[in-house]
CSV table of C-alpha atoms and ligand atoms in Angstrom, one decimal:
chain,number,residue,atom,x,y,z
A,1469,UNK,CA,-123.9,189.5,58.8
A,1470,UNK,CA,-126.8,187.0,59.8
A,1471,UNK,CA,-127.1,185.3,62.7
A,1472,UNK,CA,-126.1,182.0,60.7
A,1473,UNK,CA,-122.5,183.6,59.3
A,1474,UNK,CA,-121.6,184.4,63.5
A,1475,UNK,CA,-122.3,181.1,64.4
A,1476,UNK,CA,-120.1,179.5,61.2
A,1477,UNK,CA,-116.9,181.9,61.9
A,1478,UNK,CA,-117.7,181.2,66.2
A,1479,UNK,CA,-118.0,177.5,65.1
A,1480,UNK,CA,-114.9,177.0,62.7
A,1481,UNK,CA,-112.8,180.3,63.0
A,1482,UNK,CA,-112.8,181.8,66.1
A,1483,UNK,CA,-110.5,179.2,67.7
A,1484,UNK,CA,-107.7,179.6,65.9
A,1485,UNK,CA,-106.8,183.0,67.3
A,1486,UNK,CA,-104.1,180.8,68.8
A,1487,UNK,CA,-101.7,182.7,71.6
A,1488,UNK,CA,-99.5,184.3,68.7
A,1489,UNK,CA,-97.4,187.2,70.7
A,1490,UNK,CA,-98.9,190.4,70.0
A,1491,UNK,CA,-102.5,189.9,69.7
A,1492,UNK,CA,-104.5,192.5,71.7
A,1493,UNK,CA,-107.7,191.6,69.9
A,1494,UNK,CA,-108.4,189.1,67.5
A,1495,UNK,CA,-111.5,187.9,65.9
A,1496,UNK,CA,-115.2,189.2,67.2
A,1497,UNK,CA,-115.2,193.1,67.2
A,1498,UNK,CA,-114.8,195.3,64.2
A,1499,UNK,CA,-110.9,195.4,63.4
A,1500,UNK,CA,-108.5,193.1,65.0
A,1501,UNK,CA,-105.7,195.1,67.2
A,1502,UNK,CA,-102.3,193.5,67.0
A,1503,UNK,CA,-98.9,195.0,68.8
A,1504,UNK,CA,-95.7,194.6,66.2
A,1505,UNK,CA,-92.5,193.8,67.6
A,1506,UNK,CA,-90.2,197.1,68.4
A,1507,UNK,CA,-87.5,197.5,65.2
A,1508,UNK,CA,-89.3,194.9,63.1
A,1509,UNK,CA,-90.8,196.0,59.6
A,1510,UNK,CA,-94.2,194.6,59.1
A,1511,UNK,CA,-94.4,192.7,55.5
A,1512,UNK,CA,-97.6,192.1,54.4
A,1513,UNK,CA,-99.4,190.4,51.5
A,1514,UNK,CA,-103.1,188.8,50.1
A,1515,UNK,CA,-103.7,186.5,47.9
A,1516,UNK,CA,-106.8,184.8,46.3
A,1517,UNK,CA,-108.0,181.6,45.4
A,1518,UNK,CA,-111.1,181.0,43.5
A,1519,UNK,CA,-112.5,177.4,42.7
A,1520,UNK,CA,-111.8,176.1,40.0
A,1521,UNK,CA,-108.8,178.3,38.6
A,1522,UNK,CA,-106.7,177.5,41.7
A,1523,UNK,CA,-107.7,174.6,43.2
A,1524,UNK,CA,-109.4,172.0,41.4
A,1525,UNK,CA,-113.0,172.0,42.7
A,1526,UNK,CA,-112.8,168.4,43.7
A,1527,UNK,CA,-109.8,168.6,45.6
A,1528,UNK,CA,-110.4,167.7,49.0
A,1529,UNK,CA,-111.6,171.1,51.8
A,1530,UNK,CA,-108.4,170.5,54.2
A,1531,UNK,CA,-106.3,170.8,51.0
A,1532,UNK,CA,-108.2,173.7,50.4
A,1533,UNK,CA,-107.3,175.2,53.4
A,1534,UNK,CA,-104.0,174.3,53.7
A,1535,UNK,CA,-103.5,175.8,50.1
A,1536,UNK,CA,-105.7,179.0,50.8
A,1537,UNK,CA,-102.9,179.9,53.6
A,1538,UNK,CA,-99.9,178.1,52.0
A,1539,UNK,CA,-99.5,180.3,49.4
A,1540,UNK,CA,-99.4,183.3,51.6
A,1541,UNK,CA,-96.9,182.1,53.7
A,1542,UNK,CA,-94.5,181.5,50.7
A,1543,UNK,CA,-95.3,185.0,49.8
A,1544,UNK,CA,-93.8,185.5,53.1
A,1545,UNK,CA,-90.5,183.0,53.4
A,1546,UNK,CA,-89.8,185.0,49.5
A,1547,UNK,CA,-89.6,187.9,51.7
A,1548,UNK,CA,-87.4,186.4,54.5
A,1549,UNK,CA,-90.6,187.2,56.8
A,1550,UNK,CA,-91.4,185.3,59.6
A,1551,UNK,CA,-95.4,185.3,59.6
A,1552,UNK,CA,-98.0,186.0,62.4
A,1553,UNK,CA,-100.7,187.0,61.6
A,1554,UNK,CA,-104.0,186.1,58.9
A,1555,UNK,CA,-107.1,187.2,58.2
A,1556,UNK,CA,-109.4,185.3,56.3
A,1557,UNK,CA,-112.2,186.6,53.4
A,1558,UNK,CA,-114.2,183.5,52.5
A,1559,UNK,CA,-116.9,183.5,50.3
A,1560,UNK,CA,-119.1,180.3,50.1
A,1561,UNK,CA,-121.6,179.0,47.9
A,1562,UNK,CA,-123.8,177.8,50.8
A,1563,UNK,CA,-123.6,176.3,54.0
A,1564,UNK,CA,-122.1,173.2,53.9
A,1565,UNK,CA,-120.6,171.8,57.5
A,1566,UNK,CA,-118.3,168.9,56.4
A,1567,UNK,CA,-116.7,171.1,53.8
A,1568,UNK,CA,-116.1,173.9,56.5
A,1569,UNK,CA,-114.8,171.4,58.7
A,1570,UNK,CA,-112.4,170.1,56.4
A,1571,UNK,CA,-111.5,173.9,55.4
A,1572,UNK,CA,-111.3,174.9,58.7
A,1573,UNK,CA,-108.9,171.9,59.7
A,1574,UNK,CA,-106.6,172.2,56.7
A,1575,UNK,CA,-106.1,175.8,57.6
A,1576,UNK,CA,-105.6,175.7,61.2
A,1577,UNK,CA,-102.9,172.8,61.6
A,1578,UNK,CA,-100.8,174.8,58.9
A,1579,UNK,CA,-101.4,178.2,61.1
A,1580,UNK,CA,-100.2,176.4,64.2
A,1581,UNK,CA,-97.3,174.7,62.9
A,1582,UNK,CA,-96.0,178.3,61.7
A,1583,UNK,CA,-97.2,179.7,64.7
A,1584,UNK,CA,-99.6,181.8,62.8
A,1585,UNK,CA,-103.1,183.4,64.4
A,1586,UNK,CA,-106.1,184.0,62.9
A,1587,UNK,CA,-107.2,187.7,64.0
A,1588,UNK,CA,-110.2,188.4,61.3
A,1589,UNK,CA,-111.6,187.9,58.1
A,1590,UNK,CA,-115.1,188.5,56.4
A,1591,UNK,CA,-118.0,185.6,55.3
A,1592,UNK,CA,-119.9,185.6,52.3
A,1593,UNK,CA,-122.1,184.1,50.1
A,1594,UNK,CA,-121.3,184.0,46.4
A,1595,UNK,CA,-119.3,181.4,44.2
A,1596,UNK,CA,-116.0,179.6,46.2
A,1597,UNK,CA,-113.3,182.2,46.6
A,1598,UNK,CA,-110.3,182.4,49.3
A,1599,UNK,CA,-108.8,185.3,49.6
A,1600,UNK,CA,-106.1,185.2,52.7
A,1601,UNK,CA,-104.3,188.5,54.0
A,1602,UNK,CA,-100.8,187.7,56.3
A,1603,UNK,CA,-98.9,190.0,58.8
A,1604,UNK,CA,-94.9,189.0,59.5
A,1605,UNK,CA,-92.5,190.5,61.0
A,1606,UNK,CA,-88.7,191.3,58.9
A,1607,UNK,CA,-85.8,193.0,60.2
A,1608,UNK,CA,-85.7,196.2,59.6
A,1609,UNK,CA,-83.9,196.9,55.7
A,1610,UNK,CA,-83.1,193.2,56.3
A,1611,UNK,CA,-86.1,191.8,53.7
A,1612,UNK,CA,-85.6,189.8,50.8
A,1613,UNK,CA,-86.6,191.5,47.4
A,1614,UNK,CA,-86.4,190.8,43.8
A,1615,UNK,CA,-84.0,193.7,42.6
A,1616,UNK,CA,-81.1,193.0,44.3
A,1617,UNK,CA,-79.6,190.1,41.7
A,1618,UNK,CA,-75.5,191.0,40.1
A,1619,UNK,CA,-74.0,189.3,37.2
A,1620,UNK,CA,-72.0,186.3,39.0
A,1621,UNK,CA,-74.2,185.6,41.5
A,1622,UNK,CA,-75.6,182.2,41.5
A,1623,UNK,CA,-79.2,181.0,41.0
A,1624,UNK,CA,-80.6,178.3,43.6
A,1625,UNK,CA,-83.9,176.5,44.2
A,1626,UNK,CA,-85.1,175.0,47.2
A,1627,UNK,CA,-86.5,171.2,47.4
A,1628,UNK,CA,-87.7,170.2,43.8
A,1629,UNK,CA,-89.6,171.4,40.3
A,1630,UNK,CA,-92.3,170.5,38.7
A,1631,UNK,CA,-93.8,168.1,40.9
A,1632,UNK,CA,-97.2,170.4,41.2
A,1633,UNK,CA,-97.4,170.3,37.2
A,1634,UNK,CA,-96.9,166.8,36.6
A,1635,UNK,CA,-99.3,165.8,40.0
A,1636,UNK,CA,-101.9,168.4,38.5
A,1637,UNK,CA,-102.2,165.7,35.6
A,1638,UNK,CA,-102.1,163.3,37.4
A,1639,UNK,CA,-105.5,164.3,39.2
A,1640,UNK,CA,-106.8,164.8,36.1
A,1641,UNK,CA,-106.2,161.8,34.9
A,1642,UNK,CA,-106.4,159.5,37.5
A,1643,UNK,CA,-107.9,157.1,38.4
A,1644,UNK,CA,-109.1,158.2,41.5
A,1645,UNK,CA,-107.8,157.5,44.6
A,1646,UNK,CA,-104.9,158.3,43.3
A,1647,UNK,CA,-101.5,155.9,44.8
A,1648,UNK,CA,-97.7,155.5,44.8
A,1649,UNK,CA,-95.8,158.5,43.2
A,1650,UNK,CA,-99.1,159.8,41.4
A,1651,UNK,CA,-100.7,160.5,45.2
A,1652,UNK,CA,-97.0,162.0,46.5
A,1653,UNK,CA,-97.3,164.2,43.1
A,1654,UNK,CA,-100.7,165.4,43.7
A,1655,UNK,CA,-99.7,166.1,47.0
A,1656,UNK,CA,-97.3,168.8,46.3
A,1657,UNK,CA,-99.8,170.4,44.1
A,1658,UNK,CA,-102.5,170.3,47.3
A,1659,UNK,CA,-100.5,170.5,49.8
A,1660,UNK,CA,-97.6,172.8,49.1
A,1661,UNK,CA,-95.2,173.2,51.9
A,1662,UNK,CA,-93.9,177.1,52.5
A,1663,UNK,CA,-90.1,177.6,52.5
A,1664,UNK,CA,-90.8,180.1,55.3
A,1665,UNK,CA,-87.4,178.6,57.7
A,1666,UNK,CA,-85.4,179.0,54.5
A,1667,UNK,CA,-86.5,182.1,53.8
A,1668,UNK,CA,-86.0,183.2,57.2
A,1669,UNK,CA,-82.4,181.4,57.2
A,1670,UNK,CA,-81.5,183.4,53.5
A,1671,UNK,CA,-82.4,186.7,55.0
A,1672,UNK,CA,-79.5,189.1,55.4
A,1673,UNK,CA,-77.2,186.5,53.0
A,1674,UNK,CA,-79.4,185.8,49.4
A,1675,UNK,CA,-79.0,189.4,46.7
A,1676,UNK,CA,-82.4,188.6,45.9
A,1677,UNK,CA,-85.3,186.1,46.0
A,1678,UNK,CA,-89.1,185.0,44.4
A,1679,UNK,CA,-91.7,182.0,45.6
A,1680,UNK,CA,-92.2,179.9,42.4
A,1681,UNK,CA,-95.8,180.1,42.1
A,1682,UNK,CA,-96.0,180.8,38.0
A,1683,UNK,CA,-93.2,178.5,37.0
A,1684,UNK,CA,-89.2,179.0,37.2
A,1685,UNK,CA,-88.9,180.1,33.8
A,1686,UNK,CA,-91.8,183.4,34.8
A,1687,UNK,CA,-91.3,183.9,38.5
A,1688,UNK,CA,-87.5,184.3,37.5
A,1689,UNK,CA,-87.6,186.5,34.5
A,1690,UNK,CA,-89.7,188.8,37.0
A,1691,UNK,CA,-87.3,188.3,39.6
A,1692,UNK,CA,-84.5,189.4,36.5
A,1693,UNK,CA,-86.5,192.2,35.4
A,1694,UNK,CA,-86.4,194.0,39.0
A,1695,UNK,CA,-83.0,193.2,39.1
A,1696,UNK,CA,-81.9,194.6,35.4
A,1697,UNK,CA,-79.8,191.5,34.7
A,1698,UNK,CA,-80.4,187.9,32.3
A,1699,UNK,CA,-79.2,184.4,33.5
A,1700,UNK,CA,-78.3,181.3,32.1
A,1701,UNK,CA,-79.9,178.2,33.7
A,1702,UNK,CA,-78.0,174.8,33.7
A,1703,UNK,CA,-80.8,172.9,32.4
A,1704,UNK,CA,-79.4,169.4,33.2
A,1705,UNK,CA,-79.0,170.9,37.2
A,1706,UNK,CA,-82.6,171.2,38.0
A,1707,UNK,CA,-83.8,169.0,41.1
A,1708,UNK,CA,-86.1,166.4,40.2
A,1709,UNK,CA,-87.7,164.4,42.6
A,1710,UNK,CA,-87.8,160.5,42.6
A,1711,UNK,CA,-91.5,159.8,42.0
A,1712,UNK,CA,-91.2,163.3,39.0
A,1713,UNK,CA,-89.0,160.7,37.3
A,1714,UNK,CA,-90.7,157.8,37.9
A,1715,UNK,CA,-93.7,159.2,36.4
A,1716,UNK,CA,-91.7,160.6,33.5
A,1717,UNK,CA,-91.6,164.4,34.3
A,1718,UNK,CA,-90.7,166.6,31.7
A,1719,UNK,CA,-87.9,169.4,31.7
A,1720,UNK,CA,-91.0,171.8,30.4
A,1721,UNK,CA,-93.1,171.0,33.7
A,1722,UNK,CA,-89.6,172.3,36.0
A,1723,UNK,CA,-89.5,175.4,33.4
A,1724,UNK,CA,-93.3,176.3,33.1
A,1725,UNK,CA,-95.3,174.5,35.3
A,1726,UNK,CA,-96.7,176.3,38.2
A,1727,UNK,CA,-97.4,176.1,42.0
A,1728,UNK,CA,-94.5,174.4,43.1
A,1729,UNK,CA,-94.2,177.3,46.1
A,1730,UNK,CA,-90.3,176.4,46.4
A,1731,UNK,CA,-87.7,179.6,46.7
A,1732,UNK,CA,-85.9,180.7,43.8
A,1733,UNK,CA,-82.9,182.8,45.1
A,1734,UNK,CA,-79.7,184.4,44.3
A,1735,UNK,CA,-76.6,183.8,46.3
A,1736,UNK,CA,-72.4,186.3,45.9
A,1737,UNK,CA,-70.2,183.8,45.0
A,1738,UNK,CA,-68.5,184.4,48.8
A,1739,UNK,CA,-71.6,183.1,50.5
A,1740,UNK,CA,-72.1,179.5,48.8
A,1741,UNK,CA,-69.3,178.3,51.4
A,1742,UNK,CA,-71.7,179.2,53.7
A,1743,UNK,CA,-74.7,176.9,51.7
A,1744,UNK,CA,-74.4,174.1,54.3
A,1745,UNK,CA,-75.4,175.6,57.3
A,1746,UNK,CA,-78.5,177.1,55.7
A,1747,UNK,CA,-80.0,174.4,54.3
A,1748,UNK,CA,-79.3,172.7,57.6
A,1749,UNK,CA,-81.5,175.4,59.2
A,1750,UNK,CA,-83.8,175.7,56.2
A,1751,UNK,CA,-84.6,172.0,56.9
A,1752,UNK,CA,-84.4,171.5,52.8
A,1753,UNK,CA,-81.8,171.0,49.9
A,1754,UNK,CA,-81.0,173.8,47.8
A,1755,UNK,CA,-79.4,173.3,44.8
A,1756,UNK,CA,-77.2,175.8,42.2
A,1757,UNK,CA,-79.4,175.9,38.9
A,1758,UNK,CA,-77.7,178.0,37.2
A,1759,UNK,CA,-75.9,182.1,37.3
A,1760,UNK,CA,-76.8,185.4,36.4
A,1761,UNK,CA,-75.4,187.6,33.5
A,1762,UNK,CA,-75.3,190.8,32.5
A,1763,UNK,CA,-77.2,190.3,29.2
A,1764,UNK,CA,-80.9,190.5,30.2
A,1765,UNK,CA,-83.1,187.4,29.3
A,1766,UNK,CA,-83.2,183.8,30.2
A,1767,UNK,CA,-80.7,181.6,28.4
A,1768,UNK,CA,-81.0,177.5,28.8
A,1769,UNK,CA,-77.6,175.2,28.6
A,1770,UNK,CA,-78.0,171.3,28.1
A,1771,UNK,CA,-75.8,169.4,27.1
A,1772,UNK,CA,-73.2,172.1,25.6
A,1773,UNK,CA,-76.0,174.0,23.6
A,1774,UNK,CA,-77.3,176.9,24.7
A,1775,UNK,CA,-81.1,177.9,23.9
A,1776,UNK,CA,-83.3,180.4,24.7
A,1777,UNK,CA,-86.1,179.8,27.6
A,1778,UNK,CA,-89.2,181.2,27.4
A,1779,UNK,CA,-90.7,183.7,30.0
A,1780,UNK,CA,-93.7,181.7,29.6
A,1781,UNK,CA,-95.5,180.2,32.6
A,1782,UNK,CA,-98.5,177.3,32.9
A,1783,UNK,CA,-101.9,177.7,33.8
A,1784,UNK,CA,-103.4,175.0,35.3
A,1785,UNK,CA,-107.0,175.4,34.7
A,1786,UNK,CA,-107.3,177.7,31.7
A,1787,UNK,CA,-103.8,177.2,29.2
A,1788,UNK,CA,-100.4,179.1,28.9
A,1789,UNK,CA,-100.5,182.8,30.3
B,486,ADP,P1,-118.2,193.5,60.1
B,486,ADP,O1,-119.7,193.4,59.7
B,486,ADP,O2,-117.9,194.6,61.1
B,486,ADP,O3,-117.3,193.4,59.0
B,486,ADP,P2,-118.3,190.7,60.6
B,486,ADP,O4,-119.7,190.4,61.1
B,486,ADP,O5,-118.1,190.5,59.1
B,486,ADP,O6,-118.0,192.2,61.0
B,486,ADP,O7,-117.3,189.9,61.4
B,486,ADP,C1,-117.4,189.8,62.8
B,486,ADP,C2,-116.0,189.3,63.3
B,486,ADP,O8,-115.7,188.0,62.8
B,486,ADP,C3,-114.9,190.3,62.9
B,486,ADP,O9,-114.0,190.3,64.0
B,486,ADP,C4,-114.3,189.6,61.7
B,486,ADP,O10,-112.9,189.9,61.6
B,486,ADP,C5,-114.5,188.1,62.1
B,486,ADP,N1,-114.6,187.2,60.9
B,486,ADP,C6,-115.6,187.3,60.0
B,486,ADP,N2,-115.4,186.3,59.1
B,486,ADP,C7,-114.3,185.6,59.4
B,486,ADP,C8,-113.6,184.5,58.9
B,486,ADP,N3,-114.0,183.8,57.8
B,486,ADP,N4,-112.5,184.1,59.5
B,486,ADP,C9,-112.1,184.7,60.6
B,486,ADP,N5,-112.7,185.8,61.2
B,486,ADP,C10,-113.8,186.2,60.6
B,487,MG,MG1,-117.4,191.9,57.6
């Protein structure tokens, strides 16, 4: 590393090794040394973002950094972890100070609010890529996981759909600075908010559950897949939010659209009395989209006719995958 690079990371990163419990070490020596709580699993997970193909390249460096760690800890809440750890692999096209502030910002005030230190990472130079690694703690055979779905158990989703989709063309559209329920929609796709308290609340309770990062119709047909069961969705019962119908969202963006981040989950019939109190600790509405069946594949209902969904999902930057 040059000289330059341990100046950046002293100048931008090494402040955020906040006073998360269980940091021995954080960043400055060769590995980071961290102390797990006693009779906790670790859950880890990485994800990356590269310029362009998950984040427009315009969009704004604090959304950036937000994002680059958002998505990580909805990774997390899908696993009913609560996170505490991140390490942080950037590589940057050059060395550009008002983007790294941004970047740096973005990323540290969703850290602290999550209570989330930064122990390590790597620098880089090389075309704009983000790749985040996270640490949480998860009770011990208490996680969330995708194979544990039966036939009767109900499907939920947390907060709304397709908000990311429709804001995405909104930012493409514009015009620029975007307002009113255009900016809001935007937002969610920037700015994604981690279900990580609802996860953490559906731990121990949910059969099974997925972050929606591909699209509902995807994320759950992979969620079905581990579980060896289908589902019917009620298509008229997905959450839309005010300014998604004001700017004439489409049931296809709440199917296939991605990066909404919201938890898709399944719930026993015998614990949706107890729905309340978890979405009053979750800090979020959850609402009942739908139930799964023992004949595998995603089935659609509106309005009395049933129809086959797709297990298609929506690129962003580059078509349908
Ligand atoms: P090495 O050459 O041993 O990999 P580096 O010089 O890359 O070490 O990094 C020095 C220290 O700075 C390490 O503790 C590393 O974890 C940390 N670090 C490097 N880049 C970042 C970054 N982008 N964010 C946070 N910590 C970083
Ligand atoms: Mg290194």
């Amino acid at each position: 590393m040059s000289g330059g690079e341990a100046e950046l990371i002293r100048t931008y990163f090494r402040g955020m090794t906040a006073s998360q419990e269980g940091v021995v070490l954080g960043v400055g020596d060769d590995a980071a040394l961290l102390r797990p709580r006693p009779q906790r699993w670790l859950a880890a997970s990485c994800d990356t973002l590269i310029g362009g193909v998950h984040f427009p390249e315009d969009a704004p460096p604090e959304a950036v950094g937000h994002r680059g760690l958002a998505v990580n800890l909805s990774d997390m809440s899908a696993m009913g972890a609560a996170p505490a750890w991140a390490l942080l692999s950037l590589t940057l096209p050059e060395e550009d100070p008002a983007w790294l502030d941004g970047f740096s910002r973005g990323f540290a005030a969703l850290a602290d609010g999550h209570g989330v230190a930064l122990v390590g990472g790597d620098t880089t130079r090389g075309s704009l890529s983000i790749t985040v690694t996270v640490l949480g703690h998860v009770a011990e055979h208490g996680a969330l996981c995708r194979g544990g779905a039966r036939p009767g158990d109900g499907i939920w989703v947390t907060g709304t759909l397709g908000d990311a989709a429709r804001g995405l063309e909104c930012w493409r559209t514009g015009p620029h600075p975007l307002t009113g329920d255009a900016a809001w929609l935007a937002g969610r796709l920037l700015r994604p908010e981690p279900r990580v308290a609802a996860g953490r609340a559906l731990a121990g309770t949910a059969t099974a559950a997925i972050d929606l990062s591909d699209g509902l119709a995807l994320d759950l047909s992979r969620l079905l897949g581990e579980s060896g069961a289908g589902a019917t969705l009620d298509l008229d019962a997905l959450p839309a939010s005010d300014a998604f119908r004001a700017a004439d969202g489409e049931v296809r963006h709440m199917l296939h659209g991605g990066d909404d981040y919201e938890l898709c989950f399944t719930l026993p019939p015998a614990a949706e009395g107890g729905i309340g109190e978890i979405q009053r600790s979750a800090g979020v509405a959850m609402t009942r989209i739908g139930t799964v069946d023992a004949e595998p594949g995603l089935r659609g209902r509106a309005g009395g006719a049933v129809r086959t969904v797709e297990p298609r999902g929506y690129d962003h930057f580059g078509g349908t995958r």
